[in-house]
Tab-separated table of C-alpha atoms and ligand atoms in Angstrom:
chain	number	residue	atom	x	y	z
A	23	UNK	CA	138.316	78.909	117.344
A	24	UNK	CA	136.461	75.814	116.179
A	25	UNK	CA	135.882	74.375	112.581
A	26	UNK	CA	137.980	77.331	111.140
A	27	UNK	CA	140.460	76.420	108.471
A	28	UNK	CA	143.246	78.327	107.276
A	29	UNK	CA	141.270	78.583	103.886
A	30	UNK	CA	138.471	80.656	105.808
A	31	UNK	CA	137.634	84.065	104.407
A	32	UNK	CA	139.638	83.262	101.167
A	33	UNK	CA	139.087	85.791	98.474
A	34	UNK	CA	139.348	84.285	94.963
A	35	UNK	CA	139.036	86.326	91.578
A	36	UNK	CA	135.684	85.086	90.048
A	37	UNK	CA	137.100	83.244	87.090
A	38	UNK	CA	135.382	79.917	85.773
A	39	UNK	CA	137.483	77.686	88.032
A	40	UNK	CA	136.543	79.751	91.153
A	41	UNK	CA	132.869	79.799	90.298
A	42	UNK	CA	132.989	76.008	89.723
A	43	UNK	CA	134.482	75.755	93.090
A	44	UNK	CA	131.780	78.071	94.597
A	45	UNK	CA	128.997	76.153	93.004
A	46	UNK	CA	130.451	72.837	94.606
A	47	UNK	CA	130.371	74.453	98.013
A	48	UNK	CA	127.086	75.671	97.492
A	49	UNK	CA	125.606	72.255	96.468
A	50	UNK	CA	127.267	70.565	99.473
A	51	UNK	CA	125.362	72.999	101.671
A	52	UNK	CA	128.156	75.517	102.456
A	53	UNK	CA	128.216	79.400	102.065
A	54	UNK	CA	129.678	81.637	99.557
A	55	UNK	CA	130.037	85.184	99.376
A	56	UNK	CA	129.401	86.503	95.655
A	57	UNK	CA	129.055	90.043	93.871
A	58	UNK	CA	125.873	91.485	92.850
A	59	UNK	CA	125.408	94.804	90.909
A	60	UNK	CA	123.801	96.006	94.272
A	61	UNK	CA	126.020	94.760	97.204
A	62	UNK	CA	127.772	91.526	97.938
A	63	UNK	CA	125.547	88.647	99.059
A	64	UNK	CA	126.125	85.905	101.488
A	65	UNK	CA	124.569	82.754	99.503
A	66	UNK	CA	123.604	79.510	100.410
A	67	UNK	CA	121.253	76.869	98.427
A	68	UNK	CA	117.674	78.172	99.247
A	69	UNK	CA	116.166	74.829	99.090
A	70	UNK	CA	118.489	73.462	101.976
A	71	UNK	CA	117.142	74.283	105.548
A	72	UNK	CA	120.753	73.607	107.027
A	73	UNK	CA	122.460	75.785	104.640
A	74	UNK	CA	120.025	78.721	105.067
A	75	UNK	CA	120.253	78.481	108.908
A	76	UNK	CA	124.045	78.704	108.317
A	77	UNK	CA	123.390	82.244	106.928
A	78	UNK	CA	121.709	83.287	110.051
A	79	UNK	CA	124.365	81.974	112.144
A	80	UNK	CA	127.205	83.588	109.917
A	81	UNK	CA	125.451	87.002	109.993
A	82	UNK	CA	124.342	86.804	113.680
A	83	UNK	CA	120.962	87.918	112.245
A	84	UNK	CA	117.922	88.098	114.133
A	85	UNK	CA	115.901	85.121	112.896
A	86	UNK	CA	112.663	87.106	111.934
A	87	UNK	CA	114.311	88.736	109.036
A	88	UNK	CA	113.261	87.036	105.642
A	89	UNK	CA	115.824	86.327	102.899
A	90	UNK	CA	115.833	87.335	99.235
A	91	UNK	CA	116.139	84.283	97.070
A	92	UNK	CA	118.246	85.081	93.960
A	93	UNK	CA	117.275	83.400	90.633
A	94	UNK	CA	118.308	83.729	86.909
A	95	UNK	CA	115.214	85.096	85.499
A	96	UNK	CA	111.363	85.611	85.678
A	97	UNK	CA	110.791	82.033	84.464
A	98	UNK	CA	112.827	80.747	87.552
A	99	UNK	CA	110.909	82.834	89.910
A	100	UNK	CA	107.644	81.578	88.723
A	101	UNK	CA	108.533	78.113	89.794
A	102	UNK	CA	108.755	79.542	93.334
A	103	UNK	CA	106.038	82.293	93.682
A	104	UNK	CA	102.711	83.139	92.230
A	105	UNK	CA	103.376	86.030	89.713
A	106	UNK	CA	100.797	88.812	89.259
A	107	UNK	CA	100.511	91.123	86.262
A	108	UNK	CA	102.202	93.917	88.422
A	109	UNK	CA	105.045	91.254	88.908
A	110	UNK	CA	105.342	90.366	85.153
A	111	UNK	CA	105.556	94.054	84.197
A	112	UNK	CA	107.932	94.929	86.917
A	113	UNK	CA	110.265	91.737	86.104
A	114	UNK	CA	110.034	92.744	82.167
A	115	UNK	CA	110.986	96.358	83.167
A	116	UNK	CA	113.866	95.780	85.812
A	117	UNK	CA	115.171	92.303	85.679
A	118	UNK	CA	117.811	91.333	85.681
A	119	UNK	CA	118.374	94.275	88.235
A	120	UNK	CA	118.045	95.703	91.580
A	121	UNK	CA	114.437	95.123	92.493
A	122	UNK	CA	113.086	92.379	94.855
A	123	UNK	CA	109.594	91.451	94.518
A	124	UNK	CA	107.880	89.986	97.586
A	125	UNK	CA	105.086	87.458	96.281
A	126	UNK	CA	102.996	84.483	97.689
A	127	UNK	CA	104.806	81.272	97.840
A	128	UNK	CA	103.466	78.693	95.545
A	129	UNK	CA	102.037	75.523	97.112
A	130	UNK	CA	104.869	73.532	95.622
A	131	UNK	CA	107.540	75.928	96.593
A	132	UNK	CA	110.754	74.142	97.276
A	133	UNK	CA	112.408	77.159	99.088
A	134	UNK	CA	113.182	76.446	102.744
A	135	UNK	CA	110.557	78.105	105.077
A	136	UNK	CA	113.483	79.957	106.837
A	137	UNK	CA	113.730	82.193	103.741
A	138	UNK	CA	110.071	83.377	104.570
A	139	UNK	CA	110.756	83.667	108.320
A	140	UNK	CA	107.247	82.470	109.049
A	141	UNK	CA	105.506	84.459	106.297
A	142	UNK	CA	103.659	82.920	103.371
A	143	UNK	CA	105.555	85.138	100.923
A	144	UNK	CA	109.040	85.311	99.524
A	145	UNK	CA	111.274	87.915	98.036
A	146	UNK	CA	112.946	86.998	94.827
A	147	UNK	CA	115.182	88.780	92.514
A	148	UNK	CA	117.071	88.298	89.394
A	149	UNK	CA	120.414	89.855	89.769
A	150	UNK	CA	122.337	91.368	86.718
A	151	UNK	CA	125.940	90.911	87.861
A	152	UNK	CA	127.600	88.380	85.527
A	153	UNK	CA	129.429	86.467	88.310
A	154	UNK	CA	125.854	86.099	90.149
A	155	UNK	CA	124.320	84.799	86.885
A	156	UNK	CA	127.208	82.358	86.232
A	157	UNK	CA	127.071	81.134	89.663
A	158	UNK	CA	123.340	80.539	89.484
A	159	UNK	CA	123.768	78.629	86.314
A	160	UNK	CA	126.771	76.603	87.652
A	161	UNK	CA	125.127	75.431	90.923
A	162	UNK	CA	121.504	75.126	89.403
A	163	UNK	CA	119.941	76.156	92.472
A	164	UNK	CA	117.886	79.374	93.784
A	165	UNK	CA	120.323	81.025	96.270
A	166	UNK	CA	119.333	82.719	99.349
A	167	UNK	CA	121.533	85.746	100.023
A	168	UNK	CA	121.317	88.520	102.220
A	169	UNK	CA	124.021	91.243	102.103
A	170	UNK	CA	127.089	89.657	103.226
A	171	UNK	CA	127.937	91.848	106.403
A	172	UNK	CA	127.286	91.028	110.027
A	173	UNK	CA	123.843	91.745	110.961
A	174	UNK	CA	123.147	95.606	111.515
A	175	UNK	CA	126.511	96.841	109.846
A	176	UNK	CA	127.134	98.450	106.627
A	177	UNK	CA	126.527	96.480	103.608
A	178	UNK	CA	129.821	95.406	101.536
A	179	UNK	CA	130.522	96.755	98.299
A	180	UNK	CA	133.807	94.897	97.815
A	181	UNK	CA	135.249	91.608	98.268
A	182	UNK	CA	137.387	93.023	100.957
A	183	UNK	CA	134.520	94.520	102.865
A	184	UNK	CA	133.114	91.015	102.941
A	185	UNK	CA	136.302	89.743	104.538
A	186	UNK	CA	136.609	92.315	107.107
A	187	UNK	CA	132.841	91.777	108.327
A	188	UNK	CA	132.615	88.038	108.208
A	189	UNK	CA	136.153	86.706	107.767
A	190	UNK	CA	136.343	83.081	108.877
A	191	UNK	CA	132.501	82.803	108.882
A	192	UNK	CA	132.559	82.227	105.004
A	193	UNK	CA	134.819	79.828	103.330
A	194	UNK	CA	134.996	81.529	100.062
A	195	UNK	CA	134.444	85.084	98.758
A	196	UNK	CA	134.153	85.454	95.223
A	197	UNK	CA	135.774	88.823	94.054
A	198	UNK	CA	133.950	90.488	91.075
A	199	UNK	CA	135.215	94.143	91.830
A	200	UNK	CA	133.296	96.885	93.373
A	201	UNK	CA	129.301	96.916	93.025
A	202	UNK	CA	128.039	99.321	90.323
A	203	UNK	CA	124.856	100.183	92.160
A	204	UNK	CA	126.429	100.230	95.680
A	205	UNK	CA	122.848	100.193	97.441
A	206	UNK	CA	120.811	97.121	98.146
A	207	UNK	CA	117.829	96.377	95.872
A	208	UNK	CA	114.343	98.118	96.157
A	209	UNK	CA	112.037	95.663	97.922
A	210	UNK	CA	108.588	95.885	96.750
A	211	UNK	CA	105.600	93.934	98.322
A	212	UNK	CA	103.311	92.696	95.751
A	213	UNK	CA	100.865	90.618	98.179
A	214	UNK	CA	98.455	93.377	98.867
A	215	UNK	CA	96.043	95.480	96.610
A	216	UNK	CA	98.969	97.974	95.723
A	217	UNK	CA	102.452	97.454	95.434
A	218	UNK	CA	104.005	98.842	98.571
A	219	UNK	CA	107.495	99.986	98.916
A	220	UNK	CA	109.324	98.025	101.944
A	221	UNK	CA	112.816	99.308	101.091
A	222	UNK	CA	114.056	102.126	98.859
A	223	UNK	CA	117.021	100.816	96.838
A	224	UNK	CA	118.610	100.747	93.588
A	225	UNK	CA	115.696	101.160	91.382
A	226	UNK	CA	113.836	104.507	92.364
A	227	UNK	CA	110.026	105.017	93.327
A	228	UNK	CA	109.685	107.099	90.231
A	229	UNK	CA	111.031	104.339	87.813
A	230	UNK	CA	108.456	101.904	89.663
A	231	UNK	CA	105.825	104.527	89.467
A	232	UNK	CA	106.239	104.593	85.652
A	233	UNK	CA	105.588	100.865	85.240
A	234	UNK	CA	102.765	100.083	87.887
A	235	UNK	CA	101.375	103.483	89.105
A	236	UNK	CA	101.093	104.750	92.743
A	237	UNK	CA	102.491	102.789	95.593
A	238	UNK	CA	100.823	102.157	98.757
A	239	UNK	CA	102.158	103.623	101.832
A	240	UNK	CA	103.593	101.406	104.372
A	241	UNK	CA	102.938	102.460	108.203
A	242	UNK	CA	105.552	100.889	110.518
A	243	UNK	CA	104.829	100.733	114.101
A	244	UNK	CA	107.407	100.294	116.680
A	245	UNK	CA	105.839	97.261	118.301
A	246	UNK	CA	104.850	95.481	115.148
A	247	UNK	CA	107.264	92.796	113.775
A	248	UNK	CA	108.788	94.778	110.847
A	249	UNK	CA	107.795	93.603	107.379
A	250	UNK	CA	111.287	94.250	106.127
A	251	UNK	CA	114.196	94.738	108.652
A	252	UNK	CA	115.437	97.476	106.681
A	253	UNK	CA	112.565	99.228	108.574
A	254	UNK	CA	114.455	98.782	111.926
A	255	UNK	CA	115.466	102.417	112.958
A	256	UNK	CA	119.081	101.437	113.437
A	257	UNK	CA	120.495	99.364	110.646
A	258	UNK	CA	123.452	99.773	108.108
A	259	UNK	CA	125.425	101.359	111.152
A	260	UNK	CA	128.946	102.128	111.286
A	261	UNK	CA	130.706	102.161	114.559
A	262	UNK	CA	131.377	106.008	114.690
A	263	UNK	CA	128.296	108.293	115.286
A	264	UNK	CA	126.989	110.017	111.972
A	265	UNK	CA	125.955	113.701	111.918
A	266	UNK	CA	123.662	114.393	108.959
A	267	UNK	CA	123.048	117.634	106.928
A	268	UNK	CA	126.563	118.872	107.939
A	269	UNK	CA	127.452	122.065	106.604
A	270	UNK	CA	130.744	122.516	108.634
A	271	UNK	CA	133.032	119.946	109.961
A	272	UNK	CA	135.326	119.603	112.991
A	273	UNK	CA	138.889	118.582	112.984
A	274	UNK	CA	138.068	115.089	114.654
A	275	UNK	CA	135.512	114.282	112.415
A	276	UNK	CA	135.425	112.693	109.024
A	277	UNK	CA	133.385	114.106	106.117
A	278	UNK	CA	131.274	112.388	103.523
A	279	UNK	CA	130.945	115.303	101.017
A	280	UNK	CA	128.671	115.642	98.006
A	281	UNK	CA	129.027	118.133	95.236
A	282	UNK	CA	131.525	120.688	94.194
A	283	UNK	CA	131.401	122.990	97.482
A	284	UNK	CA	132.890	121.235	100.345
A	285	UNK	CA	133.754	122.550	103.844
A	286	UNK	CA	137.265	122.520	104.850
A	287	UNK	CA	138.928	121.150	108.161
A	288	UNK	CA	137.999	117.631	108.183
A	289	UNK	CA	140.357	114.767	109.518
A	290	UNK	CA	139.465	112.888	106.247
A	291	UNK	CA	137.143	113.502	103.415
A	292	UNK	CA	135.602	111.287	100.954
A	293	UNK	CA	133.541	112.933	98.221
A	294	UNK	CA	130.547	110.660	97.065
A	295	UNK	CA	130.428	112.642	93.824
A	296	UNK	CA	132.086	115.947	93.123
A	297	UNK	CA	129.624	116.627	90.161
A	298	UNK	CA	126.592	115.958	92.462
A	299	UNK	CA	125.775	112.818	90.510
A	300	UNK	CA	123.106	110.708	92.708
A	301	UNK	CA	124.090	107.397	90.788
A	302	UNK	CA	127.809	107.891	91.488
A	303	UNK	CA	126.973	108.701	95.086
A	304	UNK	CA	125.117	105.659	95.707
A	305	UNK	CA	127.796	103.405	94.299
A	306	UNK	CA	130.353	104.980	96.616
A	307	UNK	CA	128.432	105.347	99.839
A	308	UNK	CA	128.809	102.223	101.671
A	309	UNK	CA	132.739	102.221	100.539
A	310	UNK	CA	132.942	105.803	102.000
A	311	UNK	CA	131.507	104.679	105.333
A	312	UNK	CA	133.695	101.599	105.314
A	313	UNK	CA	136.775	103.902	104.785
A	314	UNK	CA	135.770	106.719	107.247
A	315	UNK	CA	134.799	104.253	110.012
A	316	UNK	CA	137.740	104.699	112.109
A	317	UNK	CA	138.154	104.618	115.960
A	318	UNK	CA	140.465	107.568	116.261
A	319	UNK	CA	137.613	109.761	114.825
A	320	UNK	CA	134.742	111.070	116.890
A	321	UNK	CA	132.117	111.204	114.186
A	322	UNK	CA	131.323	111.086	110.599
A	323	UNK	CA	129.816	114.192	109.366
A	324	UNK	CA	127.738	114.082	106.080
A	325	UNK	CA	126.708	116.926	103.872
A	326	UNK	CA	123.030	117.097	102.763
A	327	UNK	CA	122.036	114.775	99.962
A	328	UNK	CA	119.224	115.869	97.660
A	329	UNK	CA	115.823	113.825	98.577
A	330	UNK	CA	115.103	112.943	94.937
A	331	UNK	CA	115.556	109.714	92.813
A	332	UNK	CA	118.307	107.703	94.354
A	333	UNK	CA	119.028	110.364	96.877
A	334	UNK	CA	115.796	108.783	98.795
A	335	UNK	CA	117.509	105.319	99.160
A	336	UNK	CA	120.794	107.032	100.141
A	337	UNK	CA	119.154	109.274	102.856
A	338	UNK	CA	117.031	106.270	103.920
A	339	UNK	CA	120.410	104.333	104.692
A	340	UNK	CA	122.238	107.325	106.200
A	341	UNK	CA	119.166	108.153	108.513
A	342	UNK	CA	119.256	104.617	109.725
A	343	UNK	CA	123.095	104.736	110.072
A	344	UNK	CA	122.674	107.830	112.440
A	345	UNK	CA	119.687	106.455	114.503
A	346	UNK	CA	120.328	105.546	118.008
A	347	UNK	CA	121.729	102.078	118.327
A	348	UNK	CA	119.023	99.455	119.020
A	349	UNK	CA	119.869	95.820	120.463
A	350	UNK	CA	119.317	93.565	117.454
B	424	TXA	O1	120.610	94.057	96.882
B	424	TXA	C1	120.030	93.092	97.810
B	424	TXA	O2	118.903	93.125	97.831
B	424	TXA	C2	121.026	92.336	98.359
B	424	TXA	C3	121.768	91.384	97.450
B	424	TXA	C4	122.720	90.481	97.975
B	424	TXA	O3	120.768	91.211	96.643
B	424	TXA	N1	120.615	91.688	99.385
B	424	TXA	C5	119.933	92.195	100.615
B	424	TXA	O4	119.366	91.257	101.447
B	424	TXA	O5	120.101	93.408	100.829
B	424	TXA	P1	119.191	91.377	102.982
B	424	TXA	O6	118.564	90.383	103.399
B	424	TXA	O7	120.214	92.352	103.587
B	424	TXA	O8	117.673	92.466	102.731
B	424	TXA	C6	116.586	92.015	102.223
B	424	TXA	C7	115.309	92.673	102.562
B	424	TXA	C8	114.846	92.841	103.866
B	424	TXA	O9	114.816	94.034	104.346
B	424	TXA	C9	114.011	91.758	104.070
B	424	TXA	O10	113.237	91.867	105.093
B	424	TXA	C10	113.326	92.032	102.719
B	424	TXA	O11	114.281	92.158	101.848
B	424	TXA	N2	112.311	90.673	102.501
B	424	TXA	C11	112.912	89.690	102.001
B	424	TXA	N3	111.922	88.622	101.804
B	424	TXA	C12	110.886	89.368	102.218
B	424	TXA	C13	109.626	88.935	102.544
B	424	TXA	N4	108.985	87.717	102.204
B	424	TXA	N5	108.657	89.884	103.130
B	424	TXA	C14	109.035	90.981	103.426
B	424	TXA	N6	110.264	91.655	103.292
B	424	TXA	C15	111.189	90.627	102.708
B	425	MG	MG1	121.221	93.868	104.699
């Protein structure tokens, strides 16, 4: 191995001292994994081209994917992108929180062009997690941060997931406990005449509808460059095949259950929410897939999840995890 120190992949509880160390690493152009309320992010100084390139290298990520830039609040975002009335209303309603707004870059935008991946837009988000906010304040830079997993794999909702997926590729992982939302942010494109949903996520379409009215439909063609890589068919994939809408389960299968009535006979079962609560299910989804992704099992069977509210984002991730694997 090259350039790997014995400190590599070190997990530190996110106290003031650890946050100060993390801020120092980020200001020096290094990478730090940190908690947000959605999933853990792999952060770099978004104004530093080399640091941002380091994210792509660590994730082995296809370079056409743009990165979300994290900021403290709407004012900080306005220094980077041109806000619209819809952006004002959405930021007022949902920030800090699980909503990413894609907006035109300002002419004087200091953010690395790598974060925009060749587009003239930028995805910005103010995270709600106190550790993310303290880190932003301590380093004083906007932070580019995709989910802290290898490209195409399940997003991490604990510090241990990050260590499993990226290990020595990240020098410091700030541990802020399990993520409360557990699904990535909703990505909304505000560069067109109507807001368009690029990725369902922690804020539901109905909640967004209440603020800005109906959303434009995004048609994805197989040949076109995806507007959001969450649109690639196979994404968020565990290594075991997934079987959706399962109402029975085999002895060599793991079961992701939902609700009070669970079929018996699985090799292992995780119930996302015995009471059938979609918010609780979202928070547990990725941890369940991580836990049940065991080589000795033939498949992961998943019970039906209602296609409503956060269930849409959950089913979106499950369908991608179940899709035929495509070389990224
Ligand atoms: O919850 C989250 O969003 C997490 C945490 C760490 O903030 N981050 C995350 O990042 O999920 P990532 O890179 O795994 O997914 C970002 C999504 C991708 O689908 C990307 O294509 C889209 O946001 N995105 C970012 N900037 C964009 C842009 N300028 N145009 C279109 N899509 C963009
Ligand atoms: Mg991701």
